[in-house]
PDB file of C-alpha atoms in Angstrom:
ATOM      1  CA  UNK M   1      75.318  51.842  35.662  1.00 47.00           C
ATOM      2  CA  UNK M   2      74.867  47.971  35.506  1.00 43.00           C
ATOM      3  CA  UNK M   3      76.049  45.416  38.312  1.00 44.00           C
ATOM      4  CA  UNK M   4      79.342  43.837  37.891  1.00 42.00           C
ATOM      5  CA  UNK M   5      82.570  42.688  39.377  1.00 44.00           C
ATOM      6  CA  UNK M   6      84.845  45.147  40.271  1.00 48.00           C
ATOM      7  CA  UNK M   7      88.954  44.831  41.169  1.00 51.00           C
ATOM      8  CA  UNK M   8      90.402  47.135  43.870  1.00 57.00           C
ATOM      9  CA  UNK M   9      92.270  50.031  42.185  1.00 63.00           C
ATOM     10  CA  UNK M  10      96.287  49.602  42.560  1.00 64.00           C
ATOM     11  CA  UNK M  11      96.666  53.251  44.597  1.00 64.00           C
ATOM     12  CA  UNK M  12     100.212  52.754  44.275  1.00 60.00           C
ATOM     13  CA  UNK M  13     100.309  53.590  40.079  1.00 61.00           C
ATOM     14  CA  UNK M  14     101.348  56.824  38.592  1.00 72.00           C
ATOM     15  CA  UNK M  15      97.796  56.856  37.085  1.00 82.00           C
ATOM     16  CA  UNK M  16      94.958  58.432  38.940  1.00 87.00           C
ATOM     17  CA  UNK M  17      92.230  56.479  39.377  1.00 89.00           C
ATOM     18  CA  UNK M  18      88.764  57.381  37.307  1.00 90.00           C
ATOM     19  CA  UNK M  19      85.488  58.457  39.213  1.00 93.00           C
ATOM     20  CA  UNK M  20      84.316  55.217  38.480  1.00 91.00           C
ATOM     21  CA  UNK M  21      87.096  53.346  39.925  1.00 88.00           C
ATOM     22  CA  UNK M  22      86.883  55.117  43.317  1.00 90.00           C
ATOM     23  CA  UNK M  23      83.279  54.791  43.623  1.00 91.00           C
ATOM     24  CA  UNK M  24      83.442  50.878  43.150  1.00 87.00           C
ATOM     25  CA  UNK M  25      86.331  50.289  45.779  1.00 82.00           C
ATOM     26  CA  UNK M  26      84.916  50.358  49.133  1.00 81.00           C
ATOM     27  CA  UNK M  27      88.232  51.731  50.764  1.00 79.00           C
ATOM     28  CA  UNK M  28      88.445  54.551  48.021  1.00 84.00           C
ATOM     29  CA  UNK M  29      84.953  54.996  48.047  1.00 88.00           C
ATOM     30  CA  UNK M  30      85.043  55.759  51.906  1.00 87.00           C
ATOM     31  CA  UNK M  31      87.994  58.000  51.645  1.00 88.00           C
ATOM     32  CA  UNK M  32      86.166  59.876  48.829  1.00 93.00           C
ATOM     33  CA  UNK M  33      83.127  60.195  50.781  1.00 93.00           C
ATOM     34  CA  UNK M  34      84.633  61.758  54.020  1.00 92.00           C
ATOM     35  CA  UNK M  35      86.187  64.258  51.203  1.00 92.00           C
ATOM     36  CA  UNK M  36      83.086  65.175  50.513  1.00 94.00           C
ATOM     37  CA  UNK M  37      81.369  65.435  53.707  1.00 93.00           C
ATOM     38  CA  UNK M  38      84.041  67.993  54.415  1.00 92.00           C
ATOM     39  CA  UNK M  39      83.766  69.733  51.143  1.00 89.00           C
ATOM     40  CA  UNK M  40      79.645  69.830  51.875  1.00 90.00           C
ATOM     41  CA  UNK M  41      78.944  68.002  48.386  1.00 90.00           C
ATOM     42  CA  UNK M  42      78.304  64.360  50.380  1.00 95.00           C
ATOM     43  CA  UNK M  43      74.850  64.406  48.154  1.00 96.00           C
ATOM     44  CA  UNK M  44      76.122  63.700  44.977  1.00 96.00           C
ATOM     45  CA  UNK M  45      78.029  60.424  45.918  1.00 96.00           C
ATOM     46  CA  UNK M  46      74.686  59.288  48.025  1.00 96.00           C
ATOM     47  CA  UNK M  47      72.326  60.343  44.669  1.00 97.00           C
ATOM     48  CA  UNK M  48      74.776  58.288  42.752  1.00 96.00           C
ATOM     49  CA  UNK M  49      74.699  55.092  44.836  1.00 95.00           C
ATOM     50  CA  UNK M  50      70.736  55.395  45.106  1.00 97.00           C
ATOM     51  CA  UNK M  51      70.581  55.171  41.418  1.00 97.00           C
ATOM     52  CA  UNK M  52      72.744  52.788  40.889  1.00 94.00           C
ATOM     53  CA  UNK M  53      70.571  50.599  43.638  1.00 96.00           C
ATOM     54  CA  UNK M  54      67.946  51.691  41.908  1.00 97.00           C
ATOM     55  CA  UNK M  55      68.973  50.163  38.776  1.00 96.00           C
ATOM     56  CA  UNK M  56      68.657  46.631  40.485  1.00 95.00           C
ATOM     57  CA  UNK M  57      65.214  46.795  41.637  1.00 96.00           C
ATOM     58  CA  UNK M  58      63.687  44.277  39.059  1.00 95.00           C
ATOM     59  CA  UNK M  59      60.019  44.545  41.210  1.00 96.00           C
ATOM     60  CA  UNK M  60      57.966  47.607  39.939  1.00 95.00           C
ATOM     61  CA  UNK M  61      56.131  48.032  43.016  1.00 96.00           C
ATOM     62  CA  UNK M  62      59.261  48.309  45.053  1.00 97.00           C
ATOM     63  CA  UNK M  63      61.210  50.013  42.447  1.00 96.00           C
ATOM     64  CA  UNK M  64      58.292  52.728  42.023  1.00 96.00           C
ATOM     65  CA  UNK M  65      58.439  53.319  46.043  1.00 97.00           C
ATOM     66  CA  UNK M  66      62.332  53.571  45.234  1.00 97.00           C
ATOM     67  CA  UNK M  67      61.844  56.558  43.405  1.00 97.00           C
ATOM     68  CA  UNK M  68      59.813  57.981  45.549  1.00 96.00           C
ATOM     69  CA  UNK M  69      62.827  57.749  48.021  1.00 97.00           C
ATOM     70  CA  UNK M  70      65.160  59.190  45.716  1.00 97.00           C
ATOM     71  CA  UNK M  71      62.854  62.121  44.247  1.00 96.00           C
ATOM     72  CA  UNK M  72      62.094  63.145  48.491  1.00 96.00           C
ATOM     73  CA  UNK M  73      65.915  63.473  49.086  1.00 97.00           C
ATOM     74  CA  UNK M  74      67.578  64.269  46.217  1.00 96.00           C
ATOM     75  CA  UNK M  75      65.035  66.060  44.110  1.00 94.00           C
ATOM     76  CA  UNK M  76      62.665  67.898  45.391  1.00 91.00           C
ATOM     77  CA  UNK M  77      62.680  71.614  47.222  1.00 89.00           C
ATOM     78  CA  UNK M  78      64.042  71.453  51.140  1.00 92.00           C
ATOM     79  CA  UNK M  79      65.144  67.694  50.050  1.00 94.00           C
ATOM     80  CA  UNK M  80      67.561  66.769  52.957  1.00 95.00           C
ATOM     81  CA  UNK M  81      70.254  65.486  49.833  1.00 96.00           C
ATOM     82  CA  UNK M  82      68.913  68.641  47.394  1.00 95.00           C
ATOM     83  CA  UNK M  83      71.064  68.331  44.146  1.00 95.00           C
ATOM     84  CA  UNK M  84      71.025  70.578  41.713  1.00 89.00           C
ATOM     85  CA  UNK M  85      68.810  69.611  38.602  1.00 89.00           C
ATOM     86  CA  UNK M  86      67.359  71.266  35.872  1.00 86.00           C
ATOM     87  CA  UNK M  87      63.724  72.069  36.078  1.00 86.00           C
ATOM     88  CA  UNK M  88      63.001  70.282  32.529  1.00 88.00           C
ATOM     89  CA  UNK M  89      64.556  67.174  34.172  1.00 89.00           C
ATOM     90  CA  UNK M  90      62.713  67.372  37.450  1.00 89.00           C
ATOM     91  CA  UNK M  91      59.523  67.886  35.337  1.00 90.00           C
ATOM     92  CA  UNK M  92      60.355  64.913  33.267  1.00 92.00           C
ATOM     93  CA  UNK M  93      61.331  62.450  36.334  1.00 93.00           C
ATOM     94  CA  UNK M  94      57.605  63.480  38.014  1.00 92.00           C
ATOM     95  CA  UNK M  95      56.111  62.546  34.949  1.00 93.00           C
ATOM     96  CA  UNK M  96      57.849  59.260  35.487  1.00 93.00           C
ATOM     97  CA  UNK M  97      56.676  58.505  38.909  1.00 93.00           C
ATOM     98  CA  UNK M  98      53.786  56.019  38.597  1.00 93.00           C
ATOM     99  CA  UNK M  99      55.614  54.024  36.086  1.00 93.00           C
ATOM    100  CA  UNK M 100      59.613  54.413  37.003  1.00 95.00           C
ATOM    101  CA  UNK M 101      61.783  52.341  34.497  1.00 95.00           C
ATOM    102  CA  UNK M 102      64.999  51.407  35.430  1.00 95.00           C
ATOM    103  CA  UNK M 103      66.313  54.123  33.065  1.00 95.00           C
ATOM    104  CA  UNK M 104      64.682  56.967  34.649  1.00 95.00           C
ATOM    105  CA  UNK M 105      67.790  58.773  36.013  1.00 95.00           C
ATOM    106  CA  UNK M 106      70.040  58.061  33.112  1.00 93.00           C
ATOM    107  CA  UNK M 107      70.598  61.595  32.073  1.00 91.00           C
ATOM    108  CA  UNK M 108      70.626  63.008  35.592  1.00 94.00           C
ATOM    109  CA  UNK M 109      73.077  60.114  37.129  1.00 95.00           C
ATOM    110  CA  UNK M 110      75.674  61.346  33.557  1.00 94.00           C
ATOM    111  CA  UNK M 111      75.554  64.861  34.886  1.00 93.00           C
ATOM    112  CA  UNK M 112      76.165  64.526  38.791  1.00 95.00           C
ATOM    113  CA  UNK M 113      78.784  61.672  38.102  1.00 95.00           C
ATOM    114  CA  UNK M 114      80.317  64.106  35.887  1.00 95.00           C
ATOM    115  CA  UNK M 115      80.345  66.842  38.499  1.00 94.00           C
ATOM    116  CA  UNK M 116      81.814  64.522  40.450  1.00 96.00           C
ATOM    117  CA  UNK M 117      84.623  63.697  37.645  1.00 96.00           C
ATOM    118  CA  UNK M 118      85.615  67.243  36.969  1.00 96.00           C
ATOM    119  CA  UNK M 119      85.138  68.978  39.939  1.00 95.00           C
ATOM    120  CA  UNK M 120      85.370  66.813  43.422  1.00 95.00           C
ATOM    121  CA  UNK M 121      87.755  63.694  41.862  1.00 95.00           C
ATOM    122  CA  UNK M 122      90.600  66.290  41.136  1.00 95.00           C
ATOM    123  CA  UNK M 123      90.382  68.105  44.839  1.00 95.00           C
ATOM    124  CA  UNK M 124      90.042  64.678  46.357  1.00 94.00           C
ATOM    125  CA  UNK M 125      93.495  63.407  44.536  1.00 92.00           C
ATOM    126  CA  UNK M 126      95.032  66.238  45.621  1.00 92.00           C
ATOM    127  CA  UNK M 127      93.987  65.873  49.202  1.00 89.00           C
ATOM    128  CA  UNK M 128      95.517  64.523  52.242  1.00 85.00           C
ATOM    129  CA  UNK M 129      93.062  61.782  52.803  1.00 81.00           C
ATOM    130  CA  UNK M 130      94.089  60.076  49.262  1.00 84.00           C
ATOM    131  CA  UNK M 131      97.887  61.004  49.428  1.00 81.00           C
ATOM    132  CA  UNK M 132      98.098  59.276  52.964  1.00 78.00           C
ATOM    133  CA  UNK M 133      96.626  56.077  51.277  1.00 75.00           C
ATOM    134  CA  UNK M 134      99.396  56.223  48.257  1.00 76.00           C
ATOM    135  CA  UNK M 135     102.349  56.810  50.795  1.00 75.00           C
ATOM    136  CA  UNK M 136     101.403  54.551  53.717  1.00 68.00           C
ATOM    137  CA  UNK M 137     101.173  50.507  52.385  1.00 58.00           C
ATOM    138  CA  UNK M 138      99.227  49.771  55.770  1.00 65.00           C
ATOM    139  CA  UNK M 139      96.922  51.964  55.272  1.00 62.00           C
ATOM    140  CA  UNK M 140      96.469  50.749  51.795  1.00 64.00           C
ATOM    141  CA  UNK M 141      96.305  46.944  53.179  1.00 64.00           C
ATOM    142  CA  UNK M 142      93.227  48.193  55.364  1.00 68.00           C
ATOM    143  CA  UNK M 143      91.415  49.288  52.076  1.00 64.00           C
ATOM    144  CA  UNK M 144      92.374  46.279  50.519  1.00 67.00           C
ATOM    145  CA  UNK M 145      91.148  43.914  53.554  1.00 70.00           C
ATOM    146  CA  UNK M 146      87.957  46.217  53.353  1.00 68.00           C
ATOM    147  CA  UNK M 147      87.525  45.472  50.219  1.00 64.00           C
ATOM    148  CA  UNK M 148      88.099  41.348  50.010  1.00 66.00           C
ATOM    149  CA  UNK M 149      86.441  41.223  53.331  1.00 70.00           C
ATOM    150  CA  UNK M 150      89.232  39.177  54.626  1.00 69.00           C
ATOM    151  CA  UNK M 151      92.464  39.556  56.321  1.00 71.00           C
ATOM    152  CA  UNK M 152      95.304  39.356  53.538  1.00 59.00           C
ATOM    153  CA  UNK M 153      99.639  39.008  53.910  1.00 61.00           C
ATOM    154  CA  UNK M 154     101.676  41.226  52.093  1.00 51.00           C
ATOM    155  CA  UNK M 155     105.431  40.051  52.749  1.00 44.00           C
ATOM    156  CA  UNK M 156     106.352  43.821  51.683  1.00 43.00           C
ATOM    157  CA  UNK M 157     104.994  45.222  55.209  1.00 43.00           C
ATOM    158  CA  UNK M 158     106.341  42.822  57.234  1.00 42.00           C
ATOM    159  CA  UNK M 159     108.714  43.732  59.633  1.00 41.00           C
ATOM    160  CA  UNK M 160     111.405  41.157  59.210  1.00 41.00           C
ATOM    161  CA  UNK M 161     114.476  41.518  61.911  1.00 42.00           C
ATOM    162  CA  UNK M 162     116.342  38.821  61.121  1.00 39.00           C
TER     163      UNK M 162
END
């Protein structure tokens, strides 16, 4: 859950990628996300990447108003994001509010990201959003652009007539 460089995820091995290899390449990531918007569990990847914001808030003040964000729509009843969270943890994260340490959603951010390992990863790599990225290359130089932020050559989609 700490900051650190990531490398794009080579789509094209016979390996799947992990949870936490889709949710740290921005091409993946957005593929994974519209998966989820149509399988109506979009929350989970947003609680995720408000944690792991979170996380990087060094100022209390602002990382105490954080919180506050993240308990109004992930946590609490009618929250527009609800997850589902065990009333001892809920209990235990309000207790946390005036003083929020960075590790306050530890345990909660291990259970949804495992949710999202064992039961949305699978569905997505079976999909047709993430099998369109594995058999089309230009599709998988967009999500590599996306992710550099620059425009990049690959020689092996180039159409060469001569």
């Amino acid at each position: 859950m700490t900051e650190r460089q990531t490398i794009p995820y080579n789509i094209s091995e016979d390996i799947p990628p992990t949870i936490t290899q889709v949710i740290e390449d921005p091409g993946l990531c957005e593929s994974f996300k519209k998966h989820l918007e149509e399988s109506y569990c979009l929350e989970n990847l947003l609680f995720i990447n408000s944690v792991q914001a979170f996380v990087n808030i060094n100022d209390p003040d602002e990382r105490k108003e954080y919180f506050g964000g993240i308990m109004k729509d992930f946590l609490i009843d009618g929250a527009p994001y609800q997850i589902h969270v065990p009333s001892a943890i809920r209990k235990e994260l309000e207790k946390r509010k005036n003083d929020p340490q960075k590790d306050a959603f530890y345990e909660l951010w291990n259970e949804v990201l495992n949710v999202l390992r064992i039961e949305s990863l699978p569905r997505f790599l079976q999909g047709r959003s993430y099998k369109a990225l594995k058999e089309h290359p230009e599709r998988q130089k967009a999500r590599l652009e996306k992710f550099f932020g620059e425009t990049i050559s690959d020689p092996q989609l180039k159409n060469d007539d001569g």
